[in-house]
Amino acid sequence: MTPADLSQLSASQAAAVLRSGDLTVERLAMACLDRIEARDADIRAWAYLDRDLVLASARALDGSSSRGPLHGLPVGIKDIMQTADMPTQYNSSLYKGHFPTVDAACVSLLRSAGALIFGKTDTVEFAATGRRAATRNPHDLTHGPGGSSSGSAAAVADFQVPLSLGTQTAGSMVRPASFCGVWAMKPTWGLINREGSKIYSNTLDTIGWFARSADDLMLLQDVYDADMGDYPVLPLSGARIAFCQTPAWSKATEATCTALAAAADGLRKAGAIVTDLKLPSEFDALPDQQTLIMRAEGRAAFLADARAHPGQLEPRLQEMVDNTDGHTRAGLLAAYDDAALRRSQFDAIAAGFDAVIAPSAPGEAPLGLEDVGDPVFNGMWTLLHVPTVNVPAFTGPQGLPVGITVIGPRFADRKALAAAKAVGTALGL
Amino acid sequence: MTPADLSQLSASQAAAVLRSGDLTVERLAMACLDRIEARDADIRAWAYLDRDLVLASARALDGSSSRGPLHGLPVGIKDIMQTADMPTQYNSSLYKGHFPTVDAACVSLLRSAGALIFGKTDTVEFAATGRRAATRNPHDLTHGPGGSSSGSAAAVADFQVPLSLGTQTAGSMVRPASFCGVWAMKPTWGLINREGSKIYSNTLDTIGWFARSADDLMLLQDVYDADMGDYPVLPLSGARIAFCQTPAWSKATEATCTALAAAADGLRKAGAIVTDLKLPSEFDALPDQQTLIMRAEGRAAFLADARAHPGQLEPRLQEMVDNTDGHTRAGLLAAYDDAALRRSQFDAIAAGFDAVIAPSAPGEAPLGLEDVGDPVFNGMWTLLHVPTVNVPAFTGPQGLPVGITVIGPRFADRKALAAAKAVGTALGL
């Protein structure tokens, strides 16, 4: 295989070739590095990448007697996660050159599994708000990749690495995955240890990952999930699939409406029993509750930086610390308690279906890099703590990707991944 | 003042003398160091203490033009919180010499407030289970100080430092405070940023602090709470005080029963309207739910270490990762959802009183260092996310301290602190 061929391999494909002995980790790494060298001036996915370090790590893996489940697979790390051998800079001027010498738990688990920690991907400042990533959308450089996991989504979409980590507080995994046309997994809240990864919102932040196939998402699920287990194969014939417009449906553009309709059509043709799911009216408040909780919890998240660097915190973050929104702790508690009721209620609803499907974003990626897109179709699922998978099945009128989201009840991560895979297959992926 | 006098000062007292200009930070630090030198062979509160570093930091504060609200006040840091200038070792053999070069958010906020970060206090391994702290109870060296914040509680009780940080997942703040006879604040869950502090249980872990007066607890509350504000003075005459035996009352020994009765008596004499609060029967499950959630969430907390160090994780932690308890994720969700209902229910109940009072521990500190004591009287409050304050008002039949807990609804931290102060005053503190 040529280097160009190698960088096109999915993680599962690369793992198979590595296992066969026909490929070294170093050669795979060099293929990815070559791809990045050719594309980086356009895509700008990386906040930190050290070619020599990558190759040294690759050779160390080639020389190692242990063969973990992710042996030699390059993984990009969102630059809000600490890495022992690379700086962690949060895209914040306050953390330029910052270099804590420990791995975040999510990075440590990758290393233990034999993954090749490739580099740090650009992000919206602190994965919150403020400075945008410099990253461009691989499908059209005049558009952004979405945020906040901008570099992680774009690097995978552009075949620079097969896997990457991101985080989601509102829609920072699923939305950039939809904009960039890649698969993404946002697991159940609490499943993955967040230590060493910047926390924006305590009850929302969730670590997830990007890949170019459903099988690749499963590879990482198996590393992160303490409960191993099979992926229940979902035969689409007779499968009960619920389409949920969500309380945000008025925000859906034609691209998304068309994608959802095409998905329903495709699944019906595959034999699925497709129904419309209208959530009870109590769910209408979820998007606003998600915003309130995120911003209220963001006060504690950025208070230490505000105090350590008076007057230097990015204004949009300082406003959060200062609570210019004017929300109250009584309001926060009401949102907490109401969301808790919706969680069990949604689990019960979702248990009646093999999968729930909803939009991943209002439409295609917006023009320009400042607009990271609207997470309105993602925040409610993040708040419900449920697993969501972006299935990159469609293309919009501007030729940019449009994804759909497959959702399961809490802790049904494997079921949701298996359903997403079946849905993707039925839709031609 | 002699060095012995200086080490006896509460934080508020020391702050006043420092402000007056009659005392340098260095002299105060030397007094604490002298006290530690005299007592450390017996008490063993410190996991790391560097005399030269302490004095250099003290001199730097003396030379600084800025005067923060905690200027020069020595604070002990539980050794599960990262410190930029000291190792962080978790009392784990896996982290011997571990030295991440960043401050945890809770430490950074202290530094910004001008505190003197004094040293790292011994802890139960990872503030979870496993290896015990070497610390002894200052009131009787044959007894332990309680855990897991063992060194932090003992160091303050023994006049080695006026303030220290700890954490609580079940009862690791309030119980050692009760055993050691010091004040402790466990704030509302979510109020304090936990980044850089080891997480055991995501939905329970709470950073708190120890001190030798209610006023000193308020000093730190003002630093950590983004919402500043007054402390509402509670006149005890006519105050509505509810005594709650909790579902664990059968575990209370005579020491605790006597303390609670004496507290009720003392508050009645001060004019309070004292009533018994029997929580609805749905609250009976809270202690077991707290244990289930803690141990279930502990799986994710220790998975990375289990994988990075196969066969080397402390057996009791490895059992947690392996889920030898055999709990299920359905059980975990049921506990989450039930606890969420109890939170709003308890807030409504607590709103009917000026304070709720409950036991801090079954009795005096147990004999020996292996038995860190039973957190059965603390876990339900941690699970309810409510602020709790240990008031060190009593002494048991063995001459060891016995505390009581003052509890408020979520985010009523200032109200709970003010009530605890009034209660303490009425009880002779």
XYZ file of N, CA, C and O in Angstrom, chain A residues 16-104:
356
model
N -6.186 -4.404 11.507
C -6.065 -5.731 10.887
C -4.736 -5.855 10.139
O -4.050 -6.886 10.244
N -4.365 -4.822 9.401
C -3.105 -4.881 8.649
C -1.911 -4.890 9.601
O -0.936 -5.615 9.394
N -2.013 -4.102 10.678
C -0.935 -4.118 11.673
C -0.804 -5.504 12.301
O 0.303 -6.022 12.481
N -1.922 -6.113 12.603
C -1.909 -7.449 13.219
C -1.282 -8.484 12.285
O -0.608 -9.405 12.729
N -1.529 -8.302 10.982
C -1.019 -9.274 10.008
C 0.503 -9.242 9.906
O 1.126 -10.150 9.370
N 1.100 -8.148 10.397
C 2.553 -8.026 10.311
C 3.021 -7.374 9.017
O 4.221 -7.156 8.822
N 2.095 -7.038 8.120
C 2.457 -6.411 6.846
C 2.705 -4.916 6.963
O 3.046 -4.265 5.962
N 2.487 -4.382 8.136
C 2.600 -2.929 8.308
C 3.182 -2.640 9.680
O 2.787 -3.274 10.656
N 4.125 -1.712 9.732
C 4.625 -1.269 11.035
C 3.853 -0.027 11.481
O 3.288 0.696 10.654
N 3.885 0.194 12.768
C 3.255 1.402 13.302
C 3.953 2.630 12.723
O 3.303 3.621 12.378
N 5.252 2.525 12.590
C 6.003 3.673 12.066
C 5.550 4.037 10.651
O 5.369 5.222 10.334
N 5.332 3.032 9.809
C 4.917 3.347 8.423
C 3.522 3.970 8.411
O 3.249 4.915 7.655
N 2.637 3.431 9.250
C 1.295 4.014 9.348
C 1.383 5.461 9.838
O 0.720 6.365 9.293
N 2.230 5.675 10.850
C 2.390 7.025 11.388
C 2.933 7.971 10.328
O 2.482 9.120 10.192
N 3.910 7.491 9.543
C 4.483 8.349 8.506
C 3.449 8.699 7.440
O 3.427 9.830 6.925
N 2.579 7.742 7.139
C 1.523 8.031 6.160
C 0.603 9.129 6.678
O 0.226 10.050 5.931
N 0.257 9.057 7.956
C -0.592 10.104 8.542
C 0.148 11.445 8.562
O -0.433 12.494 8.242
N 1.415 11.400 8.939
C 2.210 12.638 8.967
C 2.318 13.260 7.576
O 2.237 14.484 7.419
N 2.502 12.412 6.560
C 2.568 12.922 5.182
C 1.258 13.597 4.785
O 1.242 14.667 4.161
N 0.175 12.952 5.149
C -1.142 13.505 4.834
C -1.315 14.869 5.515
O -1.790 15.822 4.899
N -0.918 14.927 6.770
C -1.036 16.191 7.510
C -0.166 17.266 6.859
O -0.606 18.405 6.658
N 1.068 16.870 6.494
C 1.969 17.848 5.883
C 1.359 18.435 4.603
O 1.447 19.637 4.354
N 0.696 17.573 3.862
C 0.105 18.025 2.605
C -1.117 18.917 2.824
O -1.438 19.774 1.999
N -1.802 18.715 3.928
C -3.115 19.336 4.110
C -3.180 20.393 5.198
O -4.167 21.137 5.284
N -2.174 20.450 6.045
C -2.316 21.248 7.265
C -2.490 22.739 7.008
O -3.212 23.424 7.755
N -1.858 23.249 5.985
C -1.996 24.682 5.703
C -3.451 25.028 5.412
O -3.916 26.130 5.727
N -4.183 24.083 4.849
C -5.608 24.311 4.581
C -6.495 23.996 5.786
O -7.404 24.745 6.105
N -6.250 22.860 6.403
C -7.210 22.369 7.414
C -6.921 22.904 8.812
O -7.832 23.163 9.580
N -5.655 23.012 9.198
C -5.265 23.594 10.492
C -5.967 22.919 11.675
O -6.561 23.572 12.527
N -5.908 21.602 11.699
C -6.601 20.849 12.749
C -5.795 20.744 14.034
O -6.345 20.420 15.079
N -4.480 21.003 13.950
C -3.612 20.652 15.077
C -3.145 21.861 15.875
O -2.649 22.834 15.315
N -3.264 21.743 17.181
C -2.719 22.748 18.092
C -1.282 22.409 18.462
O -0.492 23.282 18.791
N -0.956 21.133 18.386
C 0.416 20.691 18.671
C 0.657 19.365 17.964
O -0.140 18.429 18.097
N 1.745 19.308 17.233
C 2.115 18.068 16.560
C 3.630 18.052 16.417
O 4.212 18.970 15.834
N 4.248 17.020 16.974
C 5.708 16.911 16.953
C 6.057 15.632 16.184
O 5.931 14.526 16.695
N 6.500 15.828 14.929
C 6.769 14.707 14.037
C 7.754 13.711 14.658
O 7.541 12.493 14.609
N 8.799 14.232 15.270
C 9.809 13.338 15.840
C 9.242 12.528 17.003
O 9.537 11.340 17.155
N 8.440 13.188 17.814
C 7.826 12.481 18.949
C 6.893 11.378 18.456
O 6.892 10.253 18.981
N 6.097 11.699 17.433
C 5.178 10.698 16.873
C 5.962 9.481 16.378
O 5.610 8.330 16.677
N 7.039 9.744 15.646
C 7.801 8.624 15.072
C 8.521 7.831 16.160
O 8.597 6.593 16.087
N 9.012 8.527 17.186
C 9.662 7.812 18.287
C 8.656 6.935 19.025
O 8.945 5.776 19.370
N 7.452 7.481 19.254
C 6.413 6.691 19.928
C 6.013 5.493 19.069
O 5.771 4.397 19.582
N 5.950 5.715 17.756
C 5.578 4.623 16.836
C 6.617 3.515 16.876
O 6.281 2.324 16.939
N 7.880 3.906 16.854
C 8.950 2.884 16.900
C 8.921 2.132 18.234
O 9.161 0.928 18.275
N 8.618 2.852 19.311
C 8.529 2.188 20.614
C 7.418 1.142 20.596
O 7.572 0.035 21.132
N 6.309 1.472 19.961
C 5.215 0.501 19.867
C 5.618 -0.686 18.995
O 5.308 -1.833 19.306
N 6.325 -0.407 17.886
C 6.805 -1.507 17.030
C 7.727 -2.434 17.802
O 7.739 -3.645 17.573
N 8.507 -1.866 18.722
C 9.468 -2.665 19.465
C 8.906 -3.315 20.702
O 9.595 -4.107 21.360
N 7.666 -2.992 21.024
C 7.095 -3.500 22.272
C 6.576 -4.927 22.098
O 6.069 -5.287 21.030
N 6.695 -5.711 23.152
C 6.197 -7.093 23.080
C 4.697 -7.146 23.333
O 4.038 -8.135 23.007
N 4.145 -6.090 23.905
C 2.695 -6.143 24.189
C 1.917 -5.597 22.999
O 2.370 -4.692 22.291
N 0.764 -6.173 22.776
C -0.100 -5.775 21.662
C -1.487 -5.488 22.216
O -2.300 -6.383 22.402
N -1.742 -4.212 22.517
C -3.055 -3.836 23.043
C -4.104 -3.801 21.949
O -3.777 -3.891 20.757
N -5.358 -3.656 22.323
C -6.458 -3.662 21.339
C -6.392 -2.489 20.353
O -6.977 -2.571 19.275
N -5.704 -1.421 20.735
C -5.570 -0.278 19.809
C -4.142 -0.159 19.300
O -3.723 0.918 18.845
N -3.398 -1.258 19.336
C -1.966 -1.211 19.023
C -1.658 -0.409 17.759
O -2.083 -0.767 16.654
N -0.932 0.673 17.952
C -0.419 1.446 16.819
C -1.402 2.367 16.145
O -1.033 3.031 15.167
N -2.626 2.447 16.639
C -3.618 3.276 15.958
C -3.455 4.738 16.363
O -3.519 5.073 17.542
N -3.266 5.627 15.392
C -3.098 7.051 15.695
C -4.399 7.670 16.195
O -5.456 7.473 15.589
N -4.293 8.399 17.297
C -5.464 9.072 17.872
C -5.108 10.538 18.137
O -4.116 10.831 18.802
N -5.924 11.432 17.616
C -5.783 12.858 17.923
C -6.490 13.180 19.229
O -7.555 12.642 19.518
N -5.891 14.057 20.020
C -6.407 14.361 21.356
C -6.819 15.827 21.415
O -5.994 16.727 21.182
N -8.057 16.076 21.745
C -8.544 17.458 21.888
C -7.683 18.186 22.906
O -7.415 17.663 23.990
N -7.270 19.384 22.584
C -6.262 20.058 23.401
C -6.822 20.692 24.680
O -6.357 21.736 25.137
N -7.802 20.026 25.257
C -8.213 20.352 26.633
C -7.957 19.140 27.524
O -8.352 19.120 28.683
N -7.316 18.104 26.939
C -7.002 16.884 27.697
C -5.501 16.829 27.919
O -4.717 16.980 26.972
N -5.100 16.586 29.159
C -3.679 16.609 29.483
C -2.959 15.390 28.904
O -3.480 14.275 28.924
N -1.760 15.654 28.392
C -0.911 14.611 27.833
C 0.465 14.742 28.470
O 1.011 15.842 28.550
N 1.020 13.606 28.884
C 2.293 13.627 29.612
C 3.440 14.109 28.738
O 4.413 14.674 29.236
N 3.329 13.901 27.427
C 4.460 14.178 26.536
C 4.223 15.323 25.562
O 5.020 15.539 24.646
N 3.131 16.048 25.752
C 2.833 17.193 24.874
C 2.196 18.303 25.709
O 1.552 18.023 26.707
N 2.333 19.555 25.268
C 1.656 20.640 25.984
C 0.133 20.503 25.901
O -0.389 19.803 25.027
N -0.542 21.184 26.804
C -2.008 21.226 26.827
C -2.373 22.695 26.984
O -2.141 23.282 28.040
N -2.946 23.289 25.927
C -3.008 24.759 25.880
C -4.411 25.340 25.799
O -4.590 26.540 25.837
N -5.422 24.477 25.680
C -6.830 24.899 25.784
C -7.216 26.004 24.791
O -8.253 26.631 24.973
N -6.395 26.284 23.816
C -6.603 27.436 22.921
C -6.843 28.709 23.727
O -7.646 29.569 23.361
N -6.143 28.814 24.842
C -6.266 29.997 25.705
C -4.920 30.694 25.806
O -3.890 30.041 26.011
N -4.943 32.013 25.702
C -3.688 32.760 25.831
C -3.090 32.591 27.224
O -1.887 32.746 27.417
N -3.921 32.233 28.200
C -3.427 32.038 29.570
C -2.604 30.762 29.706
O -1.870 30.599 30.676
N -2.758 29.850 28.768
C -2.109 28.545 28.892
C -1.132 28.268 27.756
O -0.865 27.113 27.441
N -0.571 29.315 27.174
C 0.403 29.145 26.102
C 1.632 28.430 26.659
O 2.206 28.852 27.668
N 2.000 27.316 26.061
C 3.161 26.558 26.516
C 2.911 25.723 27.766
O 3.829 25.057 28.248
N 1.711 25.733 28.266
C 1.366 24.981 29.490
C 1.636 23.487 29.278
O 1.224 22.906 28.286
N 2.320 22.889 30.230
C 2.780 21.520 29.979
C 2.729 20.688 31.262
O 3.757 20.368 31.859
N 1.511 20.344 31.700
C 1.429 19.424 32.835
C 1.944 18.063 32.370
O 1.714 17.665 31.223
N 2.647 17.383 33.227
C 3.364 16.184 32.770
C 2.621 14.904 33.124
O 3.231 13.898 33.443
N 1.299 14.970 33.090
C 0.508 13.761 33.360
C -0.503 13.572 32.240
O -0.887 14.520 31.570
N -0.918 12.323 32.063
C -1.970 12.022 31.102
C -3.337 12.152 31.763
O -3.528 11.683 32.894
N -4.280 12.740 31.061
C -5.676 12.625 31.471
C -6.054 11.147 31.492
O -5.457 10.335 30.778
